[in-house]
Structures are given as structure tokens and as C-alpha cells.
Amino acid sequence: MMNYSDRSKSFRIFSKHLGPKHGHDKAIRDRALSIAQQHLGENPDKVADHLAKSLFSIADENYDYLAPNNLIVLSNGVSELKIGSVSIYDCDKVISELSARPIDPRVKLVCATGFSVEFSDPLIVSLHPVCWLVRVNALKENVDEEAKWLIDVATSAIRLAVEDGEPFFPSFGTLEWHPINPPRNIKPRVIFHEKGLTLGDHYTKAFYTINEKEKARIESAELAPKFGAILDQQSGTMAERLGQCLGWLTRGRQADDRSERLMFFFTAIEALVTGNDSSAPVVQNMARNVAVLWTNDMEMRAQVAKSIKRLYGFRSQTIHTGNRSSSWGNVNECQIIAETLARIVFESVDLADPHEKFLSELSIASFGLAWPST
């Protein structure tokens, strides 16, 4: 008889095979127990077959994730914006959209000033004036995490596309509001010092405004396919790596601790310019690749590479020794570099290309050649 340790190992193997979006040890164990109960007394081989079919069908499960949008403002009559699998709707539009989909008839959606749920019959869901609606392909237990990641990728995609900086556009170094949770308007603290005290300051408003011009640009024939590829996350492509970069950029802007921001921004940079070879000299290769992307001027490349190595030193001190030695100036410099690299790749690289091909081209150009070569 299989003991508990053997069963746990089997669940972990299934979870690993299904991947991070569809794997979840507890959920797989619960599904396995449910299948076993449903087919109690049947031939063990048939039960195993039912179990395998049930678990592998997880990869075909899709969910619609609905949540309040506290980061994007729709203006001048704009009621919706679509970026790949991520949609932004005003309240009336999202209710209209969901009414065309098979949802539980016991749920009633209504427009309100905030998001809440009233446990009545029918169950009333009051919606925020602007909402996220995300199509998520994942195990149910992972939907929250995967939807938030797709929203973060889409947020940086919007940041890349927006041309007219509104007054509250999140500038470099600004804390960006969480895309779902209510914004923090006031810092809840008091600072005492010899000459008086400092009460809770206000957080700077930082959000993105989408007007008709920005909507047309984001959904244009030129940009919409690029955003679709980025959100699709096709394995091994430049679109996948740029999507990873954009997601970590958003996480960096959401962090209010300078060391956390630095780590997130460097993760974004590494997503673009480093490969899967764990034996490669990471810092040297990253510095050379960033320099090639940045400029074709050889002297400037040397300066850029030097800056990357210097900044990476602060990141390494935090990761390996816990030392919080980076300044806000270092962090903001890293953000500028990371977002500039994302823009260069977005505008200059075929996102369908393999990432390994991209790295090979950067490596060749690092010996003194121009990039791109044509």
C-alpha cells in the first residue's frame, strides 16, 4: 500500500508536470481524493485513468476574473480598453459583457462607488466604477495570483503605450497605486523630532488616464498584436521575456521600500538580457548586453556597462548579505534603465523571435558591432 510520503511525492510530480499555473499540491490531492471516492470499488487501473484525465484537464480550465480597478481612469467617453487577455471596463460595460457569458443566475451585478458583496438572494455584487476583467487559464486555486500577474504585465504595457503624460502619470521614483486594492491616501504615522513633529503625509496620486487617443493607439493594428503576444506568454519567445520584464517593472513601482524596488527592477532587466545558462558570468554578460541595447557608441557602451555593474553591486549586497545599501538615486537610475530597455525591445525587436536568438545577436554586437545589424 502506498504510504503518505509516496502519495505526497506523487502529487508533487503531478504538480511539477502541470507547471506553476496549473500545479497546486493541495488542490491536486483534493481532486485525487474526490475521484477516488466517486469510483470507489472500481478497477484500480480505471480509477487511475479517471484521475489522470481529470488532472490533465486542468490545463483547459479558464476563468473570468473580475476585480475593481483603482489604477486606470477612463475619460472622454471611453468605456473599455483591451490588452490581450486583460480588459478594462466601466461598470455598465462590464455588466453588459458578463451578461453575454454563462454566469451563476444567483448573482446580480450592480454599479456602485466601490466593490462589495451582499450575501442575499440573489447575491448582489456591487462594482467599482472601473473594473478589471481578465481571462485566466490556470488552476482555480492559482487564479488570483495569475490574474494579478497579467494585470501587472498589462499595466506596464499601458505605460509603454501612453504618449500624453497626464498630471498624475506615475513618474520615476513614484509609488504606483495597487491596481486592485483601495489606494493609500495618507501615511498612518507620526514622526517626532527635537523641533516638532511630522504628521501622516499624503501619498502622491499616481494613476493612468486613458482617453480616446490613448485607446486608439493601444488597440491599433500596430500595437494590439504586440500586446496580445506579450500577454499570451508563448514559451521561449521575446514576447514571453518582455512580458516577464513588464510584470516585474510594475511590481517594482508598487514597492515603497528602495531595496525591494531595486531587486524588482533588476529582475526585470535580467528577464530581458540573461539566458538560462546558470554557469554563465551573469554580471558581465548582463552589463555587456545592456550596453549594446543602449547605444552603438563604443565609449558610451563602456560607461553604461560600468553603471550596470555598480548598481548590480547594491542588488547583490541586499540579496547575499541583507545589506540595504542602495540609495533612492540608485533605485531611480535602475528604473530608468529597465524601462528604457523595455521600450527599446518593444519598438525594435520581433517579439516572435526566440529569446536565444536575441541574446546571440547581442553577444556578437558586443565585440564592437552595431545593433541591430540591419
mmCIF file of C-alpha atoms in Angstrom:
data_model
loop_
_atom_site.group_PDB
_atom_site.id
_atom_site.type_symbol
_atom_site.label_atom_id
_atom_site.label_comp_id
_atom_site.label_asym_id
_atom_site.label_seq_id
_atom_site.Cartn_x
_atom_site.Cartn_y
_atom_site.Cartn_z
ATOM 1 C CA MET A 1 0.000 0.000 0.000
ATOM 2 C CA MET A 2 1.268 3.483 -0.871
ATOM 3 C CA ASN A 3 2.188 5.383 2.280
ATOM 4 C CA TYR A 4 1.624 9.112 2.918
ATOM 5 C CA SER A 5 5.136 10.058 1.800
ATOM 6 C CA ASP A 6 4.701 8.217 -1.510
ATOM 7 C CA ARG A 7 1.328 9.898 -2.129
ATOM 8 C CA SER A 8 2.745 13.325 -1.378
ATOM 9 C CA LYS A 9 5.589 12.672 -3.797
ATOM 10 C CA SER A 10 3.100 11.621 -6.490
ATOM 11 C CA PHE A 11 1.096 14.831 -6.021
ATOM 12 C CA ARG A 12 4.283 16.895 -6.278
ATOM 13 C CA ILE A 13 5.214 15.088 -9.512
ATOM 14 C CA PHE A 14 1.790 15.875 -10.996
ATOM 15 C CA SER A 15 2.074 19.475 -9.809
ATOM 16 C CA LYS A 16 5.517 19.854 -11.391
ATOM 17 C CA HIS A 17 4.315 18.331 -14.666
ATOM 18 C CA LEU A 18 1.309 20.681 -14.848
ATOM 19 C CA GLY A 19 3.514 23.731 -14.263
ATOM 20 C CA PRO A 20 3.226 26.684 -11.869
ATOM 21 C CA LYS A 21 -0.094 27.996 -13.241
ATOM 22 C CA HIS A 22 -1.879 24.657 -13.050
ATOM 23 C CA GLY A 23 0.068 22.912 -10.302
ATOM 24 C CA HIS A 24 -1.007 23.088 -6.656
ATOM 25 C CA ASP A 25 -0.197 20.191 -4.353
ATOM 26 C CA LYS A 26 -3.225 20.518 -2.055
ATOM 27 C CA ALA A 27 -5.697 21.085 -4.925
ATOM 28 C CA ILE A 28 -4.351 18.073 -6.804
ATOM 29 C CA ARG A 29 -4.535 15.933 -3.666
ATOM 30 C CA ASP A 30 -8.142 17.034 -3.035
ATOM 31 C CA ARG A 31 -9.117 16.285 -6.639
ATOM 32 C CA ALA A 32 -7.463 12.868 -6.441
ATOM 33 C CA LEU A 33 -9.361 12.008 -3.255
ATOM 34 C CA SER A 34 -12.625 13.147 -4.840
ATOM 35 C CA ILE A 35 -12.046 10.940 -7.901
ATOM 36 C CA ALA A 36 -11.166 8.006 -5.671
ATOM 37 C CA GLN A 37 -14.393 8.438 -3.693
ATOM 38 C CA GLN A 38 -16.506 8.712 -6.862
ATOM 39 C CA HIS A 39 -15.076 5.480 -8.279
ATOM 40 C CA LEU A 40 -14.736 3.522 -5.052
ATOM 41 C CA GLY A 41 -14.665 -0.216 -5.698
ATOM 42 C CA GLU A 42 -13.804 0.037 -9.387
ATOM 43 C CA ASN A 43 -10.762 -1.483 -11.064
ATOM 44 C CA PRO A 44 -7.660 0.434 -9.840
ATOM 45 C CA ASP A 45 -6.439 0.915 -13.416
ATOM 46 C CA LYS A 46 -9.737 2.553 -14.376
ATOM 47 C CA VAL A 47 -9.603 4.772 -11.309
ATOM 48 C CA ALA A 48 -6.058 5.808 -12.249
ATOM 49 C CA ASP A 49 -7.264 6.585 -15.769
ATOM 50 C CA HIS A 50 -10.102 8.766 -14.437
ATOM 51 C CA LEU A 51 -7.629 10.540 -12.169
ATOM 52 C CA ALA A 52 -5.135 11.213 -14.979
ATOM 53 C CA LYS A 53 -7.855 12.576 -17.275
ATOM 54 C CA SER A 54 -9.191 14.808 -14.518
ATOM 55 C CA LEU A 55 -5.784 16.219 -13.610
ATOM 56 C CA PHE A 56 -4.626 16.819 -17.168
ATOM 57 C CA SER A 57 -7.931 18.535 -17.995
ATOM 58 C CA ILE A 58 -6.854 21.272 -15.584
ATOM 59 C CA ALA A 59 -4.790 22.814 -18.386
ATOM 60 C CA ASP A 60 -8.025 23.505 -20.315
ATOM 61 C CA GLU A 61 -9.774 25.321 -17.466
ATOM 62 C CA ASN A 62 -10.437 29.051 -17.961
ATOM 63 C CA TYR A 63 -11.831 31.591 -15.521
ATOM 64 C CA ASP A 64 -13.094 35.166 -15.760
ATOM 65 C CA TYR A 65 -11.509 37.244 -13.006
ATOM 66 C CA LEU A 66 -13.479 40.381 -12.061
ATOM 67 C CA ALA A 67 -11.978 42.945 -9.697
ATOM 68 C CA PRO A 68 -12.070 46.690 -9.007
ATOM 69 C CA ASN A 69 -9.616 48.819 -10.981
ATOM 70 C CA ASN A 70 -8.048 51.505 -8.793
ATOM 71 C CA LEU A 71 -5.204 52.393 -11.160
ATOM 72 C CA ILE A 72 -6.753 53.249 -14.528
ATOM 73 C CA VAL A 73 -9.087 56.183 -15.216
ATOM 74 C CA LEU A 74 -11.266 56.030 -18.346
ATOM 75 C CA SER A 75 -12.033 59.528 -19.652
ATOM 76 C CA ASN A 76 -13.751 61.370 -22.507
ATOM 77 C CA GLY A 77 -16.362 58.717 -23.135
ATOM 78 C CA VAL A 78 -14.005 55.715 -23.162
ATOM 79 C CA SER A 79 -15.845 52.730 -21.692
ATOM 80 C CA GLU A 80 -13.410 49.889 -22.391
ATOM 81 C CA LEU A 81 -9.806 49.038 -23.196
ATOM 82 C CA LYS A 82 -8.495 45.623 -24.227
ATOM 83 C CA ILE A 83 -4.898 44.445 -23.906
ATOM 84 C CA GLY A 84 -4.670 40.787 -24.840
ATOM 85 C CA SER A 85 -6.492 38.737 -22.224
ATOM 86 C CA VAL A 86 -6.816 41.755 -19.912
ATOM 87 C CA SER A 87 -9.809 44.068 -20.313
ATOM 88 C CA ILE A 88 -10.701 47.293 -18.544
ATOM 89 C CA TYR A 89 -14.381 48.242 -18.477
ATOM 90 C CA ASP A 90 -16.526 50.888 -16.892
ATOM 91 C CA CYS A 91 -19.263 49.455 -14.696
ATOM 92 C CA ASP A 92 -22.099 49.467 -17.245
ATOM 93 C CA LYS A 93 -19.886 47.924 -19.918
ATOM 94 C CA VAL A 94 -18.661 45.075 -17.707
ATOM 95 C CA ILE A 95 -22.214 44.178 -16.707
ATOM 96 C CA SER A 96 -23.177 44.128 -20.399
ATOM 97 C CA GLU A 97 -20.129 41.997 -21.224
ATOM 98 C CA LEU A 98 -20.782 39.454 -18.463
ATOM 99 C CA SER A 99 -24.490 39.207 -19.277
ATOM 100 C CA ALA A 100 -23.455 37.550 -22.558
ATOM 101 C CA ARG A 101 -21.450 34.908 -20.704
ATOM 102 C CA PRO A 102 -22.725 31.929 -18.695
ATOM 103 C CA ILE A 103 -22.572 33.122 -15.092
ATOM 104 C CA ASP A 104 -24.391 31.905 -11.993
ATOM 105 C CA PRO A 105 -28.013 33.183 -12.150
ATOM 106 C CA ARG A 106 -27.977 33.632 -8.374
ATOM 107 C CA VAL A 107 -25.584 36.589 -8.803
ATOM 108 C CA LYS A 108 -26.735 40.121 -9.563
ATOM 109 C CA LEU A 109 -24.194 42.772 -10.639
ATOM 110 C CA VAL A 110 -24.920 46.435 -9.871
ATOM 111 C CA CYS A 111 -22.944 49.661 -10.330
ATOM 112 C CA ALA A 112 -21.768 51.416 -7.178
ATOM 113 C CA THR A 113 -18.936 53.581 -5.858
ATOM 114 C CA GLY A 114 -16.939 50.658 -4.510
ATOM 115 C CA PHE A 115 -16.597 46.880 -4.684
ATOM 116 C CA SER A 116 -18.585 44.802 -2.179
ATOM 117 C CA VAL A 117 -20.625 41.622 -1.892
ATOM 118 C CA GLU A 118 -24.040 41.368 -0.194
ATOM 119 C CA PHE A 119 -24.879 37.803 0.791
ATOM 120 C CA SER A 120 -28.570 37.800 -0.084
ATOM 121 C CA ASP A 121 -30.828 36.026 -2.564
ATOM 122 C CA PRO A 122 -29.784 36.869 -5.191
ATOM 123 C CA LEU A 123 -26.189 37.529 -4.147
ATOM 124 C CA ILE A 124 -25.526 41.188 -5.002
ATOM 125 C CA VAL A 125 -22.064 42.214 -6.210
ATOM 126 C CA SER A 126 -21.591 45.973 -6.151
ATOM 127 C CA LEU A 127 -18.980 47.052 -8.674
ATOM 128 C CA HIS A 128 -16.353 49.755 -8.710
ATOM 129 C CA PRO A 129 -16.854 52.403 -11.455
ATOM 130 C CA VAL A 130 -13.945 50.844 -13.382
ATOM 131 C CA CYS A 131 -13.176 47.107 -13.332
ATOM 132 C CA TRP A 132 -10.594 44.594 -14.483
ATOM 133 C CA LEU A 133 -11.925 41.582 -16.341
ATOM 134 C CA VAL A 134 -9.197 39.026 -17.001
ATOM 135 C CA ARG A 135 -9.461 35.685 -18.787
ATOM 136 C CA VAL A 136 -7.187 33.336 -16.807
ATOM 137 C CA ASN A 137 -6.065 29.858 -17.829
ATOM 138 C CA ALA A 138 -4.980 28.314 -14.528
ATOM 139 C CA LEU A 139 -5.979 26.049 -11.684
ATOM 140 C CA LYS A 140 -8.786 27.696 -9.668
ATOM 141 C CA GLU A 141 -6.555 27.972 -6.586
ATOM 142 C CA ASN A 142 -3.999 29.946 -8.643
ATOM 143 C CA VAL A 143 -6.413 32.316 -10.410
ATOM 144 C CA ASP A 144 -5.905 35.257 -8.024
ATOM 145 C CA GLU A 145 -2.133 35.128 -8.365
ATOM 146 C CA GLU A 146 -2.129 34.622 -12.131
ATOM 147 C CA ALA A 147 -4.722 37.349 -12.756
ATOM 148 C CA LYS A 148 -2.743 39.854 -10.695
ATOM 149 C CA TRP A 149 0.384 38.992 -12.718
ATOM 150 C CA LEU A 150 -1.423 39.526 -16.027
ATOM 151 C CA ILE A 151 -2.750 42.848 -14.720
ATOM 152 C CA ASP A 152 0.792 43.881 -13.773
ATOM 153 C CA VAL A 153 2.057 42.984 -17.255
ATOM 154 C CA ALA A 154 -0.802 44.921 -18.857
ATOM 155 C CA THR A 155 -0.141 47.933 -16.622
ATOM 156 C CA SER A 156 3.447 48.288 -17.825
ATOM 157 C CA ALA A 157 2.237 47.710 -21.393
ATOM 158 C CA ILE A 158 -0.102 50.673 -20.935
ATOM 159 C CA ARG A 159 2.809 52.681 -19.544
ATOM 160 C CA LEU A 160 4.816 51.875 -22.681
ATOM 161 C CA ALA A 161 2.000 52.964 -24.973
ATOM 162 C CA VAL A 162 0.706 56.113 -23.279
ATOM 163 C CA GLU A 163 2.154 59.168 -25.004
ATOM 164 C CA ASP A 164 0.415 62.084 -23.307
ATOM 165 C CA GLY A 165 1.623 62.250 -19.702
ATOM 166 C CA GLU A 166 -1.362 63.281 -17.610
ATOM 167 C CA PRO A 167 -0.778 65.242 -14.363
ATOM 168 C CA PHE A 168 -0.975 62.074 -12.255
ATOM 169 C CA PHE A 169 1.090 59.807 -14.521
ATOM 170 C CA PRO A 170 3.429 57.822 -12.185
ATOM 171 C CA SER A 171 6.851 59.404 -12.644
ATOM 172 C CA PHE A 172 10.187 57.726 -11.900
ATOM 173 C CA GLY A 173 10.508 57.050 -8.183
ATOM 174 C CA THR A 174 6.772 57.499 -7.548
ATOM 175 C CA LEU A 175 4.853 54.839 -5.641
ATOM 176 C CA GLU A 176 2.291 53.429 -8.051
ATOM 177 C CA TRP A 177 -1.107 52.595 -6.626
ATOM 178 C CA HIS A 178 -2.073 48.942 -6.376
ATOM 179 C CA PRO A 179 -4.223 48.038 -9.412
ATOM 180 C CA ILE A 180 -6.917 46.308 -7.310
ATOM 181 C CA ASN A 181 -6.710 47.303 -3.645
ATOM 182 C CA PRO A 182 -8.014 50.711 -2.499
ATOM 183 C CA PRO A 183 -5.308 53.408 -2.680
ATOM 184 C CA ARG A 184 -3.451 54.505 0.425
ATOM 185 C CA ASN A 185 -4.075 58.243 0.637
ATOM 186 C CA ILE A 186 -2.410 59.009 3.963
ATOM 187 C CA LYS A 187 0.673 57.591 5.664
ATOM 188 C CA PRO A 188 -0.602 56.474 9.108
ATOM 189 C CA ARG A 189 2.221 57.580 11.375
ATOM 190 C CA VAL A 190 3.755 60.410 13.423
ATOM 191 C CA ILE A 191 7.488 61.230 13.414
ATOM 192 C CA PHE A 192 8.827 63.019 16.484
ATOM 193 C CA HIS A 193 11.971 65.121 16.457
ATOM 194 C CA GLU A 194 13.594 67.851 18.595
ATOM 195 C CA LYS A 195 11.986 70.778 16.785
ATOM 196 C CA GLY A 196 8.489 69.362 16.479
ATOM 197 C CA LEU A 197 6.760 66.501 14.743
ATOM 198 C CA THR A 198 5.678 65.314 11.317
ATOM 199 C CA LEU A 199 2.167 64.002 10.885
ATOM 200 C CA GLY A 200 0.983 61.491 8.298
ATOM 201 C CA ASP A 201 1.823 62.796 4.842
ATOM 202 C CA HIS A 202 -0.346 62.191 1.791
ATOM 203 C CA TYR A 203 0.755 59.701 -0.823
ATOM 204 C CA THR A 204 1.179 61.206 -4.260
ATOM 205 C CA LYS A 205 -1.685 60.372 -6.597
ATOM 206 C CA ALA A 206 -0.325 58.183 -9.376
ATOM 207 C CA PHE A 207 -2.570 56.573 -11.959
ATOM 208 C CA TYR A 208 -3.039 56.246 -15.719
ATOM 209 C CA THR A 209 -5.685 58.096 -17.718
ATOM 210 C CA ILE A 210 -6.989 56.522 -20.919
ATOM 211 C CA ASN A 211 -8.691 58.904 -23.333
ATOM 212 C CA GLU A 212 -9.874 58.239 -26.886
ATOM 213 C CA LYS A 213 -6.432 58.948 -28.353
ATOM 214 C CA GLU A 214 -4.642 56.547 -25.996
ATOM 215 C CA LYS A 215 -7.286 53.860 -26.515
ATOM 216 C CA ALA A 216 -6.911 54.124 -30.288
ATOM 217 C CA ARG A 217 -3.134 53.808 -30.021
ATOM 218 C CA ILE A 218 -3.174 50.817 -27.657
ATOM 219 C CA GLU A 219 -5.785 48.963 -29.736
ATOM 220 C CA SER A 220 -4.251 49.927 -33.090
ATOM 221 C CA ALA A 221 -3.278 47.386 -35.747
ATOM 222 C CA GLU A 222 0.357 48.168 -34.948
ATOM 223 C CA LEU A 223 0.331 47.671 -31.180
ATOM 224 C CA ALA A 224 -2.580 45.329 -30.402
ATOM 225 C CA PRO A 225 -0.844 42.215 -31.852
ATOM 226 C CA LYS A 226 2.280 43.011 -29.849
ATOM 227 C CA PHE A 227 0.319 43.324 -26.620
ATOM 228 C CA GLY A 228 -1.570 40.146 -27.453
ATOM 229 C CA ALA A 229 1.711 38.257 -27.881
ATOM 230 C CA ILE A 230 3.091 39.674 -24.625
ATOM 231 C CA LEU A 231 0.022 38.569 -22.643
ATOM 232 C CA ASP A 232 -0.081 35.187 -24.418
ATOM 233 C CA GLN A 233 3.332 34.271 -22.889
ATOM 234 C CA GLN A 234 4.456 31.910 -25.660
ATOM 235 C CA SER A 235 7.360 29.967 -24.166
ATOM 236 C CA GLY A 236 10.869 30.823 -25.349
ATOM 237 C CA THR A 237 9.914 33.940 -27.300
ATOM 238 C CA MET A 238 10.883 37.549 -26.908
ATOM 239 C CA ALA A 239 7.209 38.255 -26.155
ATOM 240 C CA GLU A 240 7.420 35.985 -23.103
ATOM 241 C CA ARG A 241 10.596 37.633 -21.831
ATOM 242 C CA LEU A 242 9.286 41.151 -22.427
ATOM 243 C CA GLY A 243 6.092 40.207 -20.597
ATOM 244 C CA GLN A 244 8.153 38.981 -17.645
ATOM 245 C CA CYS A 245 10.113 42.232 -17.727
ATOM 246 C CA LEU A 246 6.926 44.326 -17.752
ATOM 247 C CA GLY A 247 5.389 42.389 -14.867
ATOM 248 C CA TRP A 248 8.422 42.895 -12.627
ATOM 249 C CA LEU A 249 8.607 46.569 -13.592
ATOM 250 C CA THR A 250 5.088 47.012 -12.246
ATOM 251 C CA ARG A 251 5.968 45.145 -9.047
ATOM 252 C CA GLY A 252 8.924 47.495 -8.648
ATOM 253 C CA ARG A 253 6.785 50.612 -8.992
ATOM 254 C CA GLN A 254 4.323 49.187 -6.443
ATOM 255 C CA ALA A 255 7.028 48.678 -3.794
ATOM 256 C CA ASP A 256 7.681 51.545 -1.374
ATOM 257 C CA ASP A 257 10.942 50.121 0.004
ATOM 258 C CA ARG A 258 14.012 51.134 -2.027
ATOM 259 C CA SER A 259 15.760 47.758 -1.691
ATOM 260 C CA GLU A 260 12.665 45.884 -2.844
ATOM 261 C CA ARG A 261 12.290 48.240 -5.797
ATOM 262 C CA LEU A 262 15.920 47.714 -6.796
ATOM 263 C CA MET A 263 15.533 43.919 -6.738
ATOM 264 C CA PHE A 264 12.343 44.035 -8.799
ATOM 265 C CA PHE A 265 13.864 46.385 -11.386
ATOM 266 C CA PHE A 266 16.958 44.221 -11.775
ATOM 267 C CA THR A 267 14.744 41.146 -12.126
ATOM 268 C CA ALA A 268 13.044 42.979 -14.996
ATOM 269 C CA ILE A 269 16.413 43.723 -16.628
ATOM 270 C CA GLU A 270 17.614 40.133 -16.218
ATOM 271 C CA ALA A 271 14.376 38.832 -17.767
ATOM 272 C CA LEU A 272 15.366 40.611 -20.978
ATOM 273 C CA VAL A 273 19.117 40.216 -21.252
ATOM 274 C CA THR A 274 20.107 36.996 -19.457
ATOM 275 C CA GLY A 275 19.700 33.394 -20.569
ATOM 276 C CA ASN A 276 19.091 30.070 -18.861
ATOM 277 C CA ASP A 277 22.762 29.082 -18.578
ATOM 278 C CA SER A 278 23.409 29.131 -14.828
ATOM 279 C CA SER A 279 27.168 28.755 -15.390
ATOM 280 C CA ALA A 280 27.453 31.963 -17.453
ATOM 281 C CA PRO A 281 29.035 35.060 -15.832
ATOM 282 C CA VAL A 282 25.754 36.862 -15.104
ATOM 283 C CA VAL A 283 27.009 40.345 -14.242
ATOM 284 C CA GLN A 284 29.468 40.621 -17.136
ATOM 285 C CA ASN A 285 27.028 39.308 -19.734
ATOM 286 C CA MET A 286 24.194 41.446 -18.438
ATOM 287 C CA ALA A 287 26.332 44.604 -18.437
ATOM 288 C CA ARG A 288 27.560 43.961 -21.999
ATOM 289 C CA ASN A 289 24.070 43.168 -23.305
ATOM 290 C CA VAL A 290 22.507 46.224 -21.696
ATOM 291 C CA ALA A 291 25.253 48.413 -23.143
ATOM 292 C CA VAL A 292 24.662 47.028 -26.644
ATOM 293 C CA LEU A 293 20.925 47.705 -26.402
ATOM 294 C CA TRP A 294 21.529 51.180 -25.056
ATOM 295 C CA THR A 295 23.857 52.602 -27.691
ATOM 296 C CA ASN A 296 26.150 51.905 -30.654
ATOM 297 C CA ASP A 297 28.714 54.390 -29.353
ATOM 298 C CA MET A 298 31.632 52.301 -28.041
ATOM 299 C CA GLU A 299 32.758 54.738 -25.352
ATOM 300 C CA MET A 300 29.198 55.132 -24.101
ATOM 301 C CA ARG A 301 28.803 51.351 -24.010
ATOM 302 C CA ALA A 302 31.733 51.130 -21.609
ATOM 303 C CA GLN A 303 30.133 53.726 -19.343
ATOM 304 C CA VAL A 304 26.753 52.004 -19.394
ATOM 305 C CA ALA A 305 28.323 48.618 -18.585
ATOM 306 C CA LYS A 306 30.184 50.192 -15.688
ATOM 307 C CA SER A 307 26.958 51.706 -14.327
ATOM 308 C CA ILE A 308 25.155 48.367 -14.525
ATOM 309 C CA LYS A 309 27.947 46.618 -12.604
ATOM 310 C CA ARG A 310 27.901 49.352 -9.959
ATOM 311 C CA LEU A 311 24.126 49.162 -9.494
ATOM 312 C CA TYR A 312 24.155 45.369 -9.524
ATOM 313 C CA GLY A 313 26.614 45.508 -6.645
ATOM 314 C CA PHE A 314 23.928 47.099 -4.449
ATOM 315 C CA ARG A 315 21.464 44.428 -5.515
ATOM 316 C CA SER A 316 23.967 41.656 -4.664
ATOM 317 C CA GLN A 317 24.673 43.137 -1.242
ATOM 318 C CA THR A 318 20.952 43.019 -0.438
ATOM 319 C CA ILE A 319 20.390 39.511 -1.805
ATOM 320 C CA HIS A 320 23.504 37.886 -0.330
ATOM 321 C CA THR A 321 24.137 39.810 2.896
ATOM 322 C CA GLY A 322 20.853 41.608 3.634
ATOM 323 C CA ASN A 323 22.612 44.970 3.378
ATOM 324 C CA ARG A 324 20.209 47.772 2.408
ATOM 325 C CA SER A 325 22.933 49.958 0.907
ATOM 326 C CA SER A 326 21.166 51.339 -2.179
ATOM 327 C CA SER A 327 20.004 54.940 -2.229
ATOM 328 C CA TRP A 328 16.845 56.276 -3.864
ATOM 329 C CA GLY A 329 19.085 57.761 -6.532
ATOM 330 C CA ASN A 330 20.425 54.274 -7.350
ATOM 331 C CA VAL A 331 16.923 52.841 -7.443
ATOM 332 C CA ASN A 332 15.546 55.550 -9.716
ATOM 333 C CA GLU A 333 18.541 55.157 -12.044
ATOM 334 C CA CYS A 334 17.845 51.430 -12.230
ATOM 335 C CA GLN A 335 14.168 52.067 -13.001
ATOM 336 C CA ILE A 336 15.072 54.439 -15.837
ATOM 337 C CA ILE A 337 17.450 51.855 -17.325
ATOM 338 C CA ALA A 338 14.949 48.993 -17.003
ATOM 339 C CA GLU A 339 12.030 50.899 -18.532
ATOM 340 C CA THR A 340 14.204 52.272 -21.325
ATOM 341 C CA LEU A 341 15.383 48.763 -22.210
ATOM 342 C CA ALA A 342 11.785 47.529 -22.261
ATOM 343 C CA ARG A 343 10.844 50.325 -24.649
ATOM 344 C CA ILE A 344 13.835 49.613 -26.927
ATOM 345 C CA VAL A 345 12.922 45.926 -27.144
ATOM 346 C CA PHE A 346 9.227 46.687 -27.640
ATOM 347 C CA GLU A 347 9.949 49.045 -30.528
ATOM 348 C CA SER A 348 12.931 47.317 -32.176
ATOM 349 C CA VAL A 349 12.613 43.539 -31.759
ATOM 350 C CA ASP A 350 10.342 40.991 -33.429
ATOM 351 C CA LEU A 351 8.533 39.579 -30.398
ATOM 352 C CA ALA A 352 8.014 36.251 -32.162
ATOM 353 C CA ASP A 353 11.798 35.700 -32.309
ATOM 354 C CA PRO A 354 13.372 33.187 -29.925
ATOM 355 C CA HIS A 355 14.998 34.797 -26.912
ATOM 356 C CA GLU A 356 18.171 32.776 -27.513
ATOM 357 C CA LYS A 357 18.496 34.341 -30.979
ATOM 358 C CA PHE A 358 18.209 37.799 -29.426
ATOM 359 C CA LEU A 359 20.944 37.018 -26.878
ATOM 360 C CA SER A 360 23.197 35.652 -29.621
ATOM 361 C CA GLU A 361 22.826 38.863 -31.618
ATOM 362 C CA LEU A 362 23.648 40.965 -28.560
ATOM 363 C CA SER A 363 26.707 38.823 -27.843
ATOM 364 C CA ILE A 364 28.041 39.266 -31.387
ATOM 365 C CA ALA A 365 27.388 43.011 -31.340
ATOM 366 C CA SER A 366 29.196 43.356 -28.003
ATOM 367 C CA PHE A 367 32.508 42.838 -29.830
ATOM 368 C CA GLY A 368 32.169 46.254 -31.428
ATOM 369 C CA LEU A 369 29.398 45.849 -33.986
ATOM 370 C CA ALA A 370 26.211 47.858 -34.345
ATOM 371 C CA TRP A 371 22.881 46.597 -33.012
ATOM 372 C CA PRO A 372 20.560 45.872 -34.647
ATOM 373 C CA SER A 373 22.698 44.697 -37.538
ATOM 374 C CA THR A 374 20.259 45.773 -40.250
#
